[in-house]
Amino acid sequence: MSKGQQSDVQQKIQNLLNGAEKERAQKRVAHGLAELGRGKIEHLDNSELLVFLPGYIQGLGESGSGTEMNSLLNVFEAAVLSGDVILRERSIALLSIAASTIVERGSVEQLTRISEIFTTWLETETELLPGAEIVALQMGQLLRKLLNSENWIQAKAMVGCVADISRGKTDKSHLIVRLAARILEKITDREMVQRLLKVFLDSCTEESPVAGDMAKILLGMGKGLVSISMDMLPELQEQERESLIDLLSKGDELVVVEIERLYETGRMSVQQTCDMVRILSRMNRASVYPRLVACLAHPATEVQHEMVRGIIRNGLHLVPRLLEALDVVADEMKVLVIKKLSQLSDKEINERFLKMLADYTDGMRITCKPVVHSLVVALGQEVRLENLSTLKALRSGLQFDTDSVLIGLTEASISRLELGIRRAEHRVVDDQNVEFYDDPVQLRQARELTAEVRYEVEELAAQGKIDEALNILKKKINEYIQSGKLAAAEVLRDLILKIDPGAIDTLLEVEELLVKQQQTGLSDNNMLLWKDFRSLVGPQVFEKIFGLAVVERYGDGETIIAQREENDNLYFLVSGTVLLHCGSGSEETFLKKIREGTILGAETIFDVSLSTVTFKAQGSVLVYSLATDLLAGLENEYPGTYQILEKYCDGQIDIPELLKMSGIDRRNQARRKVNKSIETKILDMYGVVGQRSLRGLMHNISYGGVCYEIGIENTKSVRRLLGRQMQIIFKSRDKQRAELNGKFVAFERNVEVPGKYRVHVRMLEPIDPKIYELIVQDTV
């Protein structure tokens, strides 16, 4: 055999051997794939299999063989979660190849599955494995693919994981934290964020459940979301702006820091600054407020307004923060702060109000009317003697040409304080002062009433019939309590231990009944005085009324209800005599003497008016005072109570008839009949003209007041207007216009036309004669 032939033979033998080895290698790879399919991840140690798998994975992607691909993904998932670093490295490398294939041509299910695996791996991985940079790039691609395909649930999971790692919320190495941050950077470009924000805002408008997923995705984007959102906010409608502000307010410290960075650039518009304040104040975190407080002194009042709103809305450290704002904000914002602080009863607040009022009215020069108006109203709501003296001093220095609205507000606050102080001073706190058991006459009458019973039980006790004696005592005590003879019941109660020193339980039982009845305010005297009233309203309502009422005692000459006062209580005159007066200028005219058993103040409650007369005590007077809000509660619990009370009070004290008989004209000026349409603007409690207007038909006019008819829904609405200032607008046929300030002092129901009320208005200052004649002559 020649050398050439020998070489050919050797080559053939080598080819045969190579072919055999290749065949054996293919069998080993096939076996390894089969074992991988059974979940045996240790076969990833096989180098031959590892070399084969990349091409195999790509081939699966090209052929669209989903079953085999899913099977491999399951194996890789198990491997990346194993404790073997080598296996994790190899599986991550293979997953990277699979990810490239799936991103390019994989199904939705495969995209979701590989995203889940990467997310799970990143949550658990503690070391930065080789090839992680490429994996980060692929995870960014996967995440973008999820977002583009609107796979919100898996995208939310993936973003949440990456965001938590990038912000150091998990125990990861610095390198892995940086890796997570780069993944987020891949998806937070302006176009993507704007698209996701649109989806979010649309889902909020439609109240779609997608809104929750979108919120978590967007918040996960961190500072990339903030700058784009702050640019978008001024262009949004209010509802969309509100949704986006609410979203950002749920962000973490990263959001706060990024917003602060943008603010410090000095390029934020006023609107953006307002939005910033709304966002940060809604976070309601103690650490955020000190970073915001400088905005109280922002030159734009819109920003100050947002700051004040934020303080009020949060409610944290409300008093010190609002007092701090009061020192800094502009005058128009001070009004808002004063209104809120006036709802909080606090000595420090009241002292600040008094000082501010002194500063703003120094030398009787009103430096800012709205602030002064709000201070006057606020001081009138806190019943303190120093407030009353301050407001009286202010009123004495005001002239009508200064500010008639301020005068009206000051007088209303003074009236409110005088009423509150008077009620507080005359309220009876000690129950022993309420009843008549220490009255010798009452005690003597009680002993006479119980004489026969006392004799009977004492005889039984002497015979040793203790139980029988106690039963009689209990029965008679109960009868006296039910009939309101509490003094008699107490006399018999004192016999219990005398008859049987061991009858403690019986004594406690009786005492409980007595205390309960005493708390309702019912006594022998009350029962006799109000017998007819009790039969009308029924025992339950009767006891409820006296149980809810506050007991007040007045001395000789003391005022119970003052003329022109906004009284909102009914006074049940239990004992004593009350004198009825009407003031005409500086003089008072006596009208009538009223005795116990009468209800005072009914004309201001049922006819809805300021008091047109003054009620003064003659000697010692005891009344039970029932507030109208408690009366409303009684009406809800016992329907019809209001009408029964009104019917019972009707005609008890006919004040219009008394005034007529006395010859007193409450307006002090002649009235002219007028038939003219007018418009009324209602001022709020701080003297600001509101948007709401009432149109009505005027009946008559004098220099000091007008009367006209309007339609109002119900008595409750009418009562809210009582005492309020208003502005009457007259328009003549030649288009002249006059605006006059007045005050609602009374409302009379038109019994023939439901919903119609005749309104009586007292002008805050006399009508100018020229305007008066213009109105009268222009009647239509």
mmCIF file of N, CA and C in Angstrom, residues 84-145:
data_model
loop_
_atom_site.group_PDB
_atom_site.id
_atom_site.type_symbol
_atom_site.label_atom_id
_atom_site.label_comp_id
_atom_site.label_asym_id
_atom_site.label_seq_id
_atom_site.Cartn_x
_atom_site.Cartn_y
_atom_site.Cartn_z
ATOM 1 N N ASP A 84 -26.645 27.452 43.612
ATOM 2 C CA ASP A 84 -25.406 27.205 42.876
ATOM 3 C C ASP A 84 -25.125 28.401 41.962
ATOM 4 N N VAL A 85 -24.063 29.145 42.258
ATOM 5 C CA VAL A 85 -23.741 30.348 41.487
ATOM 6 C C VAL A 85 -23.485 30.013 40.023
ATOM 7 N N ILE A 86 -22.787 28.878 39.756
ATOM 8 C CA ILE A 86 -22.491 28.485 38.377
ATOM 9 C C ILE A 86 -23.772 28.252 37.597
ATOM 10 N N LEU A 87 -24.708 27.537 38.214
ATOM 11 C CA LEU A 87 -25.990 27.285 37.540
ATOM 12 C C LEU A 87 -26.721 28.594 37.279
ATOM 13 N N ARG A 88 -26.663 29.504 38.233
ATOM 14 C CA ARG A 88 -27.365 30.787 38.051
ATOM 15 C C ARG A 88 -26.741 31.558 36.895
ATOM 16 N N GLU A 89 -25.414 31.553 36.831
ATOM 17 C CA GLU A 89 -24.736 32.265 35.742
ATOM 18 C C GLU A 89 -25.151 31.700 34.386
ATOM 19 N N ARG A 90 -25.114 30.353 34.266
ATOM 20 C CA ARG A 90 -25.440 29.722 32.986
ATOM 21 C C ARG A 90 -26.905 29.950 32.607
ATOM 22 N N SER A 91 -27.788 29.834 33.601
ATOM 23 C CA SER A 91 -29.220 29.997 33.282
ATOM 24 C C SER A 91 -29.547 31.435 32.896
ATOM 25 N N ILE A 92 -28.889 32.406 33.557
ATOM 26 C CA ILE A 92 -29.105 33.815 33.203
ATOM 27 C C ILE A 92 -28.637 34.082 31.780
ATOM 28 N N ALA A 93 -27.491 33.484 31.400
ATOM 29 C CA ALA A 93 -26.983 33.653 30.035
ATOM 30 C C ALA A 93 -27.956 33.081 29.020
ATOM 31 N N LEU A 94 -28.498 31.899 29.339
ATOM 32 C CA LEU A 94 -29.472 31.267 28.441
ATOM 33 C C LEU A 94 -30.782 32.051 28.406
ATOM 34 N N LEU A 95 -31.206 32.580 29.569
ATOM 35 C CA LEU A 95 -32.429 33.403 29.598
ATOM 36 C C LEU A 95 -32.249 34.663 28.759
ATOM 37 N N SER A 96 -31.051 35.191 28.757
ATOM 38 C CA SER A 96 -30.770 36.380 27.961
ATOM 39 C C SER A 96 -30.984 36.096 26.481
ATOM 40 N N ILE A 97 -30.507 34.920 26.039
ATOM 41 C CA ILE A 97 -30.722 34.523 24.640
ATOM 42 C C ILE A 97 -32.214 34.348 24.366
ATOM 43 N N ALA A 98 -32.898 33.679 25.324
ATOM 44 C CA ALA A 98 -34.351 33.466 25.162
ATOM 45 C C ALA A 98 -35.089 34.793 25.118
ATOM 46 N N ALA A 99 -34.647 35.740 25.942
ATOM 47 C CA ALA A 99 -35.306 37.045 25.986
ATOM 48 C C ALA A 99 -35.210 37.752 24.644
ATOM 49 N N SER A 100 -34.012 37.679 24.006
ATOM 50 C CA SER A 100 -33.850 38.326 22.699
ATOM 51 C C SER A 100 -34.811 37.738 21.684
ATOM 52 N N THR A 101 -34.948 36.421 21.727
ATOM 53 C CA THR A 101 -35.847 35.739 20.797
ATOM 54 C C THR A 101 -37.307 36.099 21.080
ATOM 55 N N ILE A 102 -37.669 36.097 22.363
ATOM 56 C CA ILE A 102 -39.073 36.359 22.734
ATOM 57 C C ILE A 102 -39.457 37.803 22.451
ATOM 58 N N VAL A 103 -38.564 38.745 22.748
ATOM 59 C CA VAL A 103 -38.860 40.155 22.471
ATOM 60 C C VAL A 103 -39.121 40.363 20.992
ATOM 61 N N GLU A 104 -38.364 39.621 20.157
ATOM 62 C CA GLU A 104 -38.483 39.789 18.707
ATOM 63 C C GLU A 104 -39.724 39.121 18.143
ATOM 64 N N ARG A 105 -40.000 37.861 18.562
ATOM 65 C CA ARG A 105 -41.109 37.155 17.927
ATOM 66 C C ARG A 105 -41.917 36.252 18.881
ATOM 67 N N GLY A 106 -41.745 36.418 20.195
ATOM 68 C CA GLY A 106 -42.436 35.541 21.137
ATOM 69 C C GLY A 106 -43.901 35.910 21.327
ATOM 70 N N SER A 107 -44.645 34.995 21.910
ATOM 71 C CA SER A 107 -46.069 35.222 22.185
ATOM 72 C C SER A 107 -46.231 36.071 23.443
ATOM 73 N N VAL A 108 -47.471 36.540 23.673
ATOM 74 C CA VAL A 108 -47.766 37.330 24.867
ATOM 75 C C VAL A 108 -47.502 36.514 26.123
ATOM 76 N N GLU A 109 -47.880 35.235 26.069
ATOM 77 C CA GLU A 109 -47.691 34.364 27.236
ATOM 78 C C GLU A 109 -46.204 34.204 27.548
ATOM 79 N N GLN A 110 -45.366 34.021 26.505
ATOM 80 C CA GLN A 110 -43.933 33.859 26.719
ATOM 81 C C GLN A 110 -43.309 35.148 27.249
ATOM 82 N N LEU A 111 -43.808 36.275 26.721
ATOM 83 C CA LEU A 111 -43.311 37.566 27.188
ATOM 84 C C LEU A 111 -43.607 37.739 28.678
ATOM 85 N N THR A 112 -44.815 37.397 29.063
ATOM 86 C CA THR A 112 -45.197 37.495 30.480
ATOM 87 C C THR A 112 -44.365 36.552 31.330
ATOM 88 N N ARG A 113 -44.196 35.341 30.816
ATOM 89 C CA ARG A 113 -43.485 34.323 31.601
ATOM 90 C C ARG A 113 -42.026 34.700 31.842
ATOM 91 N N ILE A 114 -41.317 35.113 30.809
ATOM 92 C CA ILE A 114 -39.903 35.431 30.992
ATOM 93 C C ILE A 114 -39.740 36.693 31.844
ATOM 94 N N SER A 115 -40.725 37.601 31.771
ATOM 95 C CA SER A 115 -40.695 38.793 32.631
ATOM 96 C C SER A 115 -40.846 38.396 34.091
ATOM 97 N N GLU A 116 -41.734 37.451 34.348
ATOM 98 C CA GLU A 116 -41.914 36.955 35.711
ATOM 99 C C GLU A 116 -40.611 36.351 36.243
ATOM 100 N N ILE A 117 -39.925 35.578 35.378
ATOM 101 C CA ILE A 117 -38.690 34.915 35.804
ATOM 102 C C ILE A 117 -37.610 35.948 36.125
ATOM 103 N N PHE A 118 -37.431 36.924 35.227
ATOM 104 C CA PHE A 118 -36.435 37.955 35.474
ATOM 105 C C PHE A 118 -36.751 38.731 36.768
ATOM 106 N N THR A 119 -38.023 39.024 36.975
ATOM 107 C CA THR A 119 -38.437 39.772 38.171
ATOM 108 C C THR A 119 -38.132 38.975 39.428
ATOM 109 N N THR A 120 -38.490 37.698 39.406
ATOM 110 C CA THR A 120 -38.237 36.836 40.562
ATOM 111 C C THR A 120 -36.742 36.715 40.838
ATOM 112 N N TRP A 121 -35.956 36.571 39.739
ATOM 113 C CA TRP A 121 -34.506 36.467 39.913
ATOM 114 C C TRP A 121 -33.935 37.738 40.537
ATOM 115 N N LEU A 122 -34.380 38.898 40.031
ATOM 116 C CA LEU A 122 -33.843 40.160 40.535
ATOM 117 C C LEU A 122 -34.222 40.375 42.000
ATOM 118 N N GLU A 123 -35.383 39.917 42.393
ATOM 119 C CA GLU A 123 -35.818 40.049 43.782
ATOM 120 C C GLU A 123 -34.935 39.243 44.730
ATOM 121 N N THR A 124 -34.425 38.107 44.239
ATOM 122 C CA THR A 124 -33.679 37.193 45.120
ATOM 123 C C THR A 124 -32.164 37.262 44.955
ATOM 124 N N GLU A 125 -31.667 37.751 43.805
ATOM 125 C CA GLU A 125 -30.234 37.751 43.529
ATOM 126 C C GLU A 125 -29.488 38.697 44.473
ATOM 127 N N THR A 126 -28.350 38.247 44.952
ATOM 128 C CA THR A 126 -27.534 39.054 45.860
ATOM 129 C C THR A 126 -26.187 39.426 45.266
ATOM 130 N N GLU A 127 -25.783 38.773 44.158
ATOM 131 C CA GLU A 127 -24.481 39.043 43.543
ATOM 132 C C GLU A 127 -24.663 39.541 42.110
ATOM 133 N N LEU A 128 -23.774 40.401 41.676
ATOM 134 C CA LEU A 128 -23.818 40.882 40.301
ATOM 135 C C LEU A 128 -23.097 39.860 39.420
ATOM 136 N N LEU A 129 -23.875 39.044 38.716
ATOM 137 C CA LEU A 129 -23.322 37.963 37.914
ATOM 138 C C LEU A 129 -22.770 38.497 36.588
ATOM 139 N N PRO A 130 -21.840 37.773 35.979
ATOM 140 C CA PRO A 130 -21.331 38.174 34.653
ATOM 141 C C PRO A 130 -22.479 38.273 33.647
ATOM 142 N N GLY A 131 -22.439 39.257 32.805
ATOM 143 C CA GLY A 131 -23.496 39.429 31.800
ATOM 144 C C GLY A 131 -24.705 40.181 32.305
ATOM 145 N N ALA A 132 -24.651 40.661 33.567
ATOM 146 C CA ALA A 132 -25.816 41.362 34.135
ATOM 147 C C ALA A 132 -26.131 42.639 33.379
ATOM 148 N N GLU A 133 -25.115 43.309 32.839
ATOM 149 C CA GLU A 133 -25.350 44.544 32.086
ATOM 150 C C GLU A 133 -26.239 44.268 30.877
ATOM 151 N N ILE A 134 -25.954 43.151 30.199
ATOM 152 C CA ILE A 134 -26.770 42.782 29.037
ATOM 153 C C ILE A 134 -28.184 42.443 29.495
ATOM 154 N N VAL A 135 -28.266 41.740 30.629
ATOM 155 C CA VAL A 135 -29.588 41.385 31.178
ATOM 156 C C VAL A 135 -30.394 42.644 31.488
ATOM 157 N N ALA A 136 -29.731 43.663 32.057
ATOM 158 C CA ALA A 136 -30.426 44.923 32.373
ATOM 159 C C ALA A 136 -31.016 45.540 31.109
ATOM 160 N N LEU A 137 -30.206 45.536 30.032
ATOM 161 C CA LEU A 137 -30.687 46.052 28.755
ATOM 162 C C LEU A 137 -31.912 45.281 28.283
ATOM 163 N N GLN A 138 -31.854 43.942 28.410
ATOM 164 C CA GLN A 138 -32.970 43.113 27.953
ATOM 165 C C GLN A 138 -34.208 43.290 28.838
ATOM 166 N N MET A 139 -33.966 43.443 30.164
ATOM 167 C CA MET A 139 -35.112 43.670 31.042
ATOM 168 C C MET A 139 -35.801 44.980 30.698
ATOM 169 N N GLY A 140 -35.029 46.011 30.355
ATOM 170 C CA GLY A 140 -35.618 47.268 29.911
ATOM 171 C C GLY A 140 -36.445 47.086 28.653
ATOM 172 N N GLN A 141 -35.904 46.257 27.712
ATOM 173 C CA GLN A 141 -36.653 45.964 26.482
ATOM 174 C C GLN A 141 -37.933 45.201 26.783
ATOM 175 N N LEU A 142 -37.813 44.211 27.684
ATOM 176 C CA LEU A 142 -38.998 43.437 28.072
ATOM 177 C C LEU A 142 -40.059 44.343 28.696
ATOM 178 N N LEU A 143 -39.612 45.223 29.585
ATOM 179 C CA LEU A 143 -40.547 46.123 30.270
ATOM 180 C C LEU A 143 -41.224 47.060 29.282
ATOM 181 N N ARG A 144 -40.472 47.588 28.364
ATOM 182 C CA ARG A 144 -41.063 48.460 27.351
ATOM 183 C C ARG A 144 -42.073 47.695 26.509
ATOM 184 N N LYS A 145 -41.723 46.424 26.190
ATOM 185 C CA LYS A 145 -42.643 45.590 25.417
ATOM 186 C C LYS A 145 -43.931 45.343 26.196
#
